[in-house]
């Protein structure tokens, strides 16, 4: 997911934000990373291309003032007892006047459908519930990942258990109307243990641990369905059209009777069982 750097003012090569997608190979619903990263540097003060234009290991950070955190995010963190934050970062943020960060990902619905939700999930698409981040606190305690049960746009990393102290948190700021993407905010409460203590810009991340999930709402109309007794009927979303290969992309449904005839096991007429 996001990248964190050690306390530093030296050069380094931090790993960029990485949000694997939960694309479907069957339909058009997709979540795609934009290339905008979010890197939080543990050094005191802001580290970004405006505040620290050199060296390169600091210029590519995305630190932002804690006061800039979205109220939905900060209010929920307060309710969770997160404590006093060390620093925050926003995807694509440069520190330049008027800069408000950039989308970390975009999301596209199937034809005729509308995106209704994005969330932090694991590799199976389920909300994170104790997944080991692979990161540790300074004393070696494993940091476990949890999607917030009150707001699935919020992710918290806790020390050791579901009741452990919050070490860091992340938030998806949804963008677009209708929803079409999101910026990612990160905030840190404790320094992280880094594998290379000799490199002040040593970076750690949540690669292959945290994913972005998306949900959509699609409506189907049974208008103009042929009359009679059919074994099944197929419907697509409104506005769906065939591609060059004659296939209709997007979400489709198949409607059958409650207990239809199994034609693989019987040569009886389909009307001998439930039809539509």
mmCIF file of C-alpha atoms in Angstrom:
data_model
loop_
_atom_site.group_PDB
_atom_site.id
_atom_site.type_symbol
_atom_site.label_atom_id
_atom_site.label_comp_id
_atom_site.label_asym_id
_atom_site.label_seq_id
_atom_site.Cartn_x
_atom_site.Cartn_y
_atom_site.Cartn_z
ATOM 1 C CA UNK A 1 0.000 0.000 0.000
ATOM 2 C CA UNK A 2 1.721 3.192 1.137
ATOM 3 C CA UNK A 3 5.412 3.709 1.634
ATOM 4 C CA UNK A 4 7.124 4.800 4.842
ATOM 5 C CA UNK A 5 10.689 6.095 5.113
ATOM 6 C CA UNK A 6 13.001 6.288 8.095
ATOM 7 C CA UNK A 7 13.988 9.575 9.694
ATOM 8 C CA UNK A 8 16.260 11.014 7.029
ATOM 9 C CA UNK A 9 17.523 13.851 4.933
ATOM 10 C CA UNK A 10 19.683 11.649 2.724
ATOM 11 C CA UNK A 11 19.059 10.238 -0.704
ATOM 12 C CA UNK A 12 17.159 7.013 -1.177
ATOM 13 C CA UNK A 13 14.829 5.210 -3.509
ATOM 14 C CA UNK A 14 11.498 4.685 -1.728
ATOM 15 C CA UNK A 15 9.086 2.154 -3.122
ATOM 16 C CA UNK A 16 6.006 3.855 -4.616
ATOM 17 C CA UNK A 17 2.438 3.293 -3.528
ATOM 18 C CA UNK A 18 1.256 -0.051 -4.789
ATOM 19 C CA UNK A 19 -2.431 -0.933 -4.820
ATOM 20 C CA UNK A 20 -3.060 -4.236 -6.570
ATOM 21 C CA UNK A 21 -6.389 -4.322 -8.382
ATOM 22 C CA UNK A 22 -9.298 -6.671 -7.894
ATOM 23 C CA UNK A 23 -10.250 -6.607 -11.565
ATOM 24 C CA UNK A 24 -12.662 -9.101 -12.993
ATOM 25 C CA UNK A 25 -11.531 -10.930 -16.118
ATOM 26 C CA UNK A 26 -15.175 -11.407 -17.052
ATOM 27 C CA UNK A 27 -16.587 -7.904 -16.958
ATOM 28 C CA UNK A 28 -15.517 -4.266 -17.088
ATOM 29 C CA UNK A 29 -15.545 -3.452 -13.362
ATOM 30 C CA UNK A 30 -11.966 -2.464 -12.600
ATOM 31 C CA UNK A 31 -9.742 -0.599 -10.157
ATOM 32 C CA UNK A 32 -6.585 0.818 -11.735
ATOM 33 C CA UNK A 33 -3.659 2.545 -10.040
ATOM 34 C CA UNK A 34 -2.903 6.030 -11.319
ATOM 35 C CA UNK A 35 0.830 6.102 -10.687
ATOM 36 C CA UNK A 36 0.508 8.692 -7.913
ATOM 37 C CA UNK A 37 2.280 7.431 -4.786
ATOM 38 C CA UNK A 38 1.930 8.297 -1.113
ATOM 39 C CA UNK A 39 5.176 8.270 0.865
ATOM 40 C CA UNK A 40 5.337 9.393 4.492
ATOM 41 C CA UNK A 41 8.797 10.295 5.799
ATOM 42 C CA UNK A 42 9.405 9.859 9.542
ATOM 43 C CA UNK A 43 11.761 12.847 9.610
ATOM 44 C CA UNK A 44 10.503 15.764 11.712
ATOM 45 C CA UNK A 45 8.955 18.465 9.546
ATOM 46 C CA UNK A 46 7.442 18.185 6.091
ATOM 47 C CA UNK A 47 9.256 16.245 3.387
ATOM 48 C CA UNK A 48 7.935 16.863 -0.142
ATOM 49 C CA UNK A 49 9.058 18.361 -3.437
ATOM 50 C CA UNK A 50 8.339 21.915 -2.265
ATOM 51 C CA UNK A 51 9.601 21.783 1.325
ATOM 52 C CA UNK A 52 12.621 19.575 0.510
ATOM 53 C CA UNK A 53 13.375 19.804 -3.236
ATOM 54 C CA UNK A 54 16.642 17.949 -2.659
ATOM 55 C CA UNK A 55 17.883 15.328 -2.178
ATOM 56 C CA UNK A 56 15.719 13.130 -4.386
ATOM 57 C CA UNK A 57 14.949 10.776 -1.497
ATOM 58 C CA UNK A 58 13.073 13.588 0.237
ATOM 59 C CA UNK A 59 11.699 15.432 -2.792
ATOM 60 C CA UNK A 60 9.534 12.454 -3.722
ATOM 61 C CA UNK A 61 7.844 12.259 -0.308
ATOM 62 C CA UNK A 62 4.253 13.426 0.164
ATOM 63 C CA UNK A 63 4.148 14.781 3.722
ATOM 64 C CA UNK A 64 1.265 17.114 4.556
ATOM 65 C CA UNK A 65 0.205 18.989 7.698
ATOM 66 C CA UNK A 66 -1.804 16.942 10.187
ATOM 67 C CA UNK A 67 -4.338 19.766 10.265
ATOM 68 C CA UNK A 68 -5.166 18.946 6.637
ATOM 69 C CA UNK A 69 -6.507 15.460 7.414
ATOM 70 C CA UNK A 70 -10.148 15.041 6.279
ATOM 71 C CA UNK A 71 -12.486 15.515 9.229
ATOM 72 C CA UNK A 72 -14.149 12.136 8.640
ATOM 73 C CA UNK A 73 -10.764 10.479 9.025
ATOM 74 C CA UNK A 74 -9.474 12.480 11.982
ATOM 75 C CA UNK A 75 -12.776 12.260 13.866
ATOM 76 C CA UNK A 76 -12.892 8.485 13.517
ATOM 77 C CA UNK A 77 -9.254 8.138 14.606
ATOM 78 C CA UNK A 78 -10.028 10.177 17.713
ATOM 79 C CA UNK A 79 -12.983 7.899 18.465
ATOM 80 C CA UNK A 80 -10.687 4.886 18.097
ATOM 81 C CA UNK A 81 -8.272 6.356 20.630
ATOM 82 C CA UNK A 82 -5.431 6.663 18.148
ATOM 83 C CA UNK A 83 -3.466 9.190 20.194
ATOM 84 C CA UNK A 84 -1.082 11.846 18.889
ATOM 85 C CA UNK A 85 0.087 11.457 15.299
ATOM 86 C CA UNK A 86 3.692 11.926 14.190
ATOM 87 C CA UNK A 87 2.984 12.851 10.592
ATOM 88 C CA UNK A 88 0.687 12.485 7.611
ATOM 89 C CA UNK A 89 0.927 12.119 3.837
ATOM 90 C CA UNK A 90 -1.414 12.395 0.840
ATOM 91 C CA UNK A 91 -1.118 10.662 -2.523
ATOM 92 C CA UNK A 92 0.493 12.896 -5.122
ATOM 93 C CA UNK A 93 0.889 15.822 -2.730
ATOM 94 C CA UNK A 94 3.796 18.138 -3.597
ATOM 95 C CA UNK A 95 3.391 20.941 -1.071
ATOM 96 C CA UNK A 96 2.963 23.508 -3.853
ATOM 97 C CA UNK A 97 0.429 26.296 -3.315
ATOM 98 C CA UNK A 98 -2.997 25.052 -4.360
ATOM 99 C CA UNK A 99 -1.910 21.425 -4.667
ATOM 100 C CA UNK A 100 -4.529 19.053 -3.261
ATOM 101 C CA UNK A 101 -2.896 15.737 -4.066
ATOM 102 C CA UNK A 102 -3.833 13.256 -6.780
ATOM 103 C CA UNK A 103 -5.972 10.185 -7.166
ATOM 104 C CA UNK A 104 -4.085 7.019 -6.271
ATOM 105 C CA UNK A 105 -6.519 4.924 -8.305
ATOM 106 C CA UNK A 106 -9.480 5.139 -10.639
ATOM 107 C CA UNK A 107 -12.468 2.822 -10.728
ATOM 108 C CA UNK A 108 -14.720 2.009 -13.674
ATOM 109 C CA UNK A 109 -18.131 0.357 -13.517
ATOM 110 C CA UNK A 110 -19.656 -2.089 -15.952
ATOM 111 C CA UNK A 111 -21.801 -0.578 -18.736
ATOM 112 C CA UNK A 112 -25.107 0.490 -17.215
ATOM 113 C CA UNK A 113 -23.825 0.144 -13.635
ATOM 114 C CA UNK A 114 -22.729 2.707 -11.032
ATOM 115 C CA UNK A 115 -19.881 2.425 -8.531
ATOM 116 C CA UNK A 116 -21.375 2.486 -5.043
ATOM 117 C CA UNK A 117 -18.388 1.856 -2.786
ATOM 118 C CA UNK A 118 -14.631 1.471 -2.557
ATOM 119 C CA UNK A 119 -12.878 -0.053 0.431
ATOM 120 C CA UNK A 120 -9.676 -1.486 1.859
ATOM 121 C CA UNK A 121 -9.714 -5.272 1.419
ATOM 122 C CA UNK A 122 -7.400 -8.278 1.420
ATOM 123 C CA UNK A 123 -6.357 -10.368 -1.580
ATOM 124 C CA UNK A 124 -9.680 -12.246 -1.568
ATOM 125 C CA UNK A 125 -11.799 -9.090 -1.531
ATOM 126 C CA UNK A 126 -12.773 -9.472 2.137
ATOM 127 C CA UNK A 127 -12.357 -6.691 4.679
ATOM 128 C CA UNK A 128 -8.990 -6.922 6.412
ATOM 129 C CA UNK A 129 -9.280 -8.607 9.792
ATOM 130 C CA UNK A 130 -5.907 -9.201 11.377
ATOM 131 C CA UNK A 131 -3.776 -9.731 8.265
ATOM 132 C CA UNK A 132 -0.085 -9.554 9.189
ATOM 133 C CA UNK A 133 1.335 -6.495 7.437
ATOM 134 C CA UNK A 134 4.861 -7.875 7.458
ATOM 135 C CA UNK A 135 5.893 -4.718 9.313
ATOM 136 C CA UNK A 136 6.905 -4.399 12.968
ATOM 137 C CA UNK A 137 7.079 -1.741 15.643
ATOM 138 C CA UNK A 138 10.505 -0.776 16.972
ATOM 139 C CA UNK A 139 10.214 -3.415 19.719
ATOM 140 C CA UNK A 140 9.482 -6.141 17.154
ATOM 141 C CA UNK A 141 5.710 -6.412 17.622
ATOM 142 C CA UNK A 142 3.905 -7.484 14.450
ATOM 143 C CA UNK A 143 1.547 -4.891 12.999
ATOM 144 C CA UNK A 144 -1.813 -6.381 12.019
ATOM 145 C CA UNK A 145 -4.190 -4.806 9.500
ATOM 146 C CA UNK A 146 -7.889 -4.125 10.055
ATOM 147 C CA UNK A 147 -10.519 -2.451 7.908
ATOM 148 C CA UNK A 148 -12.573 -0.213 10.180
ATOM 149 C CA UNK A 149 -15.976 -1.763 10.882
ATOM 150 C CA UNK A 150 -17.685 1.643 10.890
ATOM 151 C CA UNK A 151 -16.069 3.023 7.731
ATOM 152 C CA UNK A 152 -14.469 0.643 5.236
ATOM 153 C CA UNK A 153 -12.561 3.575 3.713
ATOM 154 C CA UNK A 154 -10.365 3.480 6.818
ATOM 155 C CA UNK A 155 -7.544 1.017 7.470
ATOM 156 C CA UNK A 156 -5.671 0.754 10.762
ATOM 157 C CA UNK A 157 -2.450 -1.044 11.563
ATOM 158 C CA UNK A 158 -2.470 -2.231 15.189
ATOM 159 C CA UNK A 159 0.354 -3.579 17.320
ATOM 160 C CA UNK A 160 -0.124 -7.279 17.999
ATOM 161 C CA UNK A 161 -3.912 -7.623 18.145
ATOM 162 C CA UNK A 162 -7.289 -6.072 17.380
ATOM 163 C CA UNK A 163 -7.049 -4.126 20.640
ATOM 164 C CA UNK A 164 -3.421 -3.110 20.193
ATOM 165 C CA UNK A 165 -2.252 0.467 19.803
ATOM 166 C CA UNK A 166 -2.788 2.040 16.386
ATOM 167 C CA UNK A 167 0.621 2.362 14.730
ATOM 168 C CA UNK A 168 -0.564 3.818 11.428
ATOM 169 C CA UNK A 169 -3.790 4.368 9.521
ATOM 170 C CA UNK A 170 -4.910 5.064 5.968
ATOM 171 C CA UNK A 171 -8.007 6.631 4.448
ATOM 172 C CA UNK A 172 -9.579 6.586 0.987
ATOM 173 C CA UNK A 173 -10.935 10.016 0.065
ATOM 174 C CA UNK A 174 -13.513 9.193 -2.596
ATOM 175 C CA UNK A 175 -13.512 11.456 -5.660
ATOM 176 C CA UNK A 176 -15.840 12.055 -8.572
ATOM 177 C CA UNK A 177 -19.602 12.213 -8.877
ATOM 178 C CA UNK A 178 -20.510 9.519 -9.609
ATOM 179 C CA UNK A 179 -17.649 7.897 -7.704
ATOM 180 C CA UNK A 180 -14.709 7.345 -10.050
ATOM 181 C CA UNK A 181 -11.539 7.219 -7.947
ATOM 182 C CA UNK A 182 -9.843 8.029 -4.692
ATOM 183 C CA UNK A 183 -6.932 9.758 -3.013
ATOM 184 C CA UNK A 184 -5.159 7.968 -0.174
ATOM 185 C CA UNK A 185 -4.130 9.597 3.086
ATOM 186 C CA UNK A 186 -1.766 7.991 5.591
ATOM 187 C CA UNK A 187 -0.955 8.929 9.163
ATOM 188 C CA UNK A 188 1.630 7.440 11.521
ATOM 189 C CA UNK A 189 1.590 7.200 15.318
ATOM 190 C CA UNK A 190 4.737 5.182 15.990
ATOM 191 C CA UNK A 191 7.971 4.770 14.024
ATOM 192 C CA UNK A 192 8.334 1.512 12.127
ATOM 193 C CA UNK A 193 11.164 -0.987 12.312
ATOM 194 C CA UNK A 194 13.208 -0.841 9.094
ATOM 195 C CA UNK A 195 15.286 -3.758 7.749
ATOM 196 C CA UNK A 196 18.256 -1.570 6.798
ATOM 197 C CA UNK A 197 19.156 0.574 9.782
ATOM 198 C CA UNK A 198 22.165 1.984 7.917
ATOM 199 C CA UNK A 199 20.033 3.627 5.219
ATOM 200 C CA UNK A 200 18.171 6.696 6.515
ATOM 201 C CA UNK A 201 15.846 6.491 3.506
ATOM 202 C CA UNK A 202 15.109 2.771 3.848
ATOM 203 C CA UNK A 203 11.492 2.324 2.760
ATOM 204 C CA UNK A 204 8.873 -0.243 3.766
ATOM 205 C CA UNK A 205 5.422 -0.783 2.284
ATOM 206 C CA UNK A 206 2.315 -2.966 2.249
ATOM 207 C CA UNK A 207 2.884 -4.608 -1.114
ATOM 208 C CA UNK A 208 0.506 -7.557 -1.655
ATOM 209 C CA UNK A 209 -1.112 -6.969 1.744
ATOM 210 C CA UNK A 210 -3.669 -4.224 1.111
ATOM 211 C CA UNK A 211 -5.925 -3.983 -1.929
ATOM 212 C CA UNK A 212 -8.710 -1.684 -3.091
ATOM 213 C CA UNK A 213 -12.121 -3.307 -3.524
ATOM 214 C CA UNK A 214 -15.036 -1.797 -5.431
ATOM 215 C CA UNK A 215 -18.771 -2.421 -5.435
ATOM 216 C CA UNK A 216 -21.318 -1.472 -8.067
ATOM 217 C CA UNK A 217 -25.078 -1.267 -8.482
ATOM 218 C CA UNK A 218 -26.563 -2.618 -11.702
ATOM 219 C CA UNK A 219 -30.251 -2.649 -12.640
ATOM 220 C CA UNK A 220 -31.903 -5.166 -14.926
ATOM 221 C CA UNK A 221 -35.262 -4.812 -16.651
ATOM 222 C CA UNK A 222 -37.437 -7.750 -17.642
ATOM 223 C CA UNK A 223 -39.380 -5.565 -20.074
ATOM 224 C CA UNK A 224 -39.861 -7.096 -23.536
ATOM 225 C CA UNK A 225 -38.946 -10.572 -22.315
ATOM 226 C CA UNK A 226 -40.470 -13.113 -24.729
ATOM 227 C CA UNK A 227 -43.667 -14.761 -23.612
ATOM 228 C CA UNK A 228 -43.967 -18.504 -23.343
ATOM 229 C CA UNK A 229 -42.210 -21.213 -21.419
ATOM 230 C CA UNK A 230 -38.420 -20.881 -21.619
ATOM 231 C CA UNK A 231 -35.746 -22.994 -19.960
ATOM 232 C CA UNK A 232 -33.859 -19.773 -19.225
ATOM 233 C CA UNK A 233 -33.611 -16.101 -20.193
ATOM 234 C CA UNK A 234 -30.530 -13.848 -20.189
ATOM 235 C CA UNK A 235 -30.500 -10.125 -19.406
ATOM 236 C CA UNK A 236 -27.831 -7.419 -19.578
ATOM 237 C CA UNK A 237 -27.738 -3.986 -17.995
ATOM 238 C CA UNK A 238 -29.389 -1.041 -19.713
ATOM 239 C CA UNK A 239 -27.285 0.450 -22.486
ATOM 240 C CA UNK A 240 -25.023 -2.572 -22.928
ATOM 241 C CA UNK A 241 -24.033 -3.127 -26.564
ATOM 242 C CA UNK A 242 -22.190 -5.877 -28.395
ATOM 243 C CA UNK A 243 -18.489 -5.505 -29.143
ATOM 244 C CA UNK A 244 -16.742 -6.312 -32.436
ATOM 245 C CA UNK A 245 -16.861 -10.016 -31.592
ATOM 246 C CA UNK A 246 -20.584 -9.980 -30.922
ATOM 247 C CA UNK A 247 -20.107 -10.295 -27.176
ATOM 248 C CA UNK A 248 -21.904 -8.014 -24.745
ATOM 249 C CA UNK A 249 -19.485 -6.911 -22.006
ATOM 250 C CA UNK A 250 -20.586 -6.073 -18.512
ATOM 251 C CA UNK A 251 -22.786 -7.701 -15.916
ATOM 252 C CA UNK A 252 -25.374 -10.202 -17.141
ATOM 253 C CA UNK A 253 -27.827 -12.439 -15.336
ATOM 254 C CA UNK A 254 -29.428 -15.747 -16.249
ATOM 255 C CA UNK A 255 -32.993 -16.365 -15.062
ATOM 256 C CA UNK A 256 -34.400 -19.884 -14.744
ATOM 257 C CA UNK A 257 -37.378 -21.494 -13.134
ATOM 258 C CA UNK A 258 -37.096 -22.429 -9.483
ATOM 259 C CA UNK A 259 -36.575 -26.126 -10.289
ATOM 260 C CA UNK A 260 -35.786 -26.370 -14.018
ATOM 261 C CA UNK A 261 -35.324 -29.575 -15.988
ATOM 262 C CA UNK A 262 -31.812 -31.017 -16.059
ATOM 263 C CA UNK A 263 -31.494 -31.705 -19.786
ATOM 264 C CA UNK A 264 -28.238 -33.572 -19.219
ATOM 265 C CA UNK A 265 -30.100 -36.200 -17.232
ATOM 266 C CA UNK A 266 -33.517 -36.245 -18.889
ATOM 267 C CA UNK A 267 -34.999 -36.195 -22.383
ATOM 268 C CA UNK A 268 -38.360 -34.968 -21.124
ATOM 269 C CA UNK A 269 -39.876 -31.722 -22.377
ATOM 270 C CA UNK A 270 -38.680 -28.626 -20.535
ATOM 271 C CA UNK A 271 -42.308 -27.898 -19.664
ATOM 272 C CA UNK A 272 -42.289 -30.917 -17.365
ATOM 273 C CA UNK A 273 -40.373 -28.780 -14.859
ATOM 274 C CA UNK A 274 -40.285 -25.106 -13.912
ATOM 275 C CA UNK A 275 -39.799 -22.611 -16.747
ATOM 276 C CA UNK A 276 -39.787 -18.839 -17.186
#
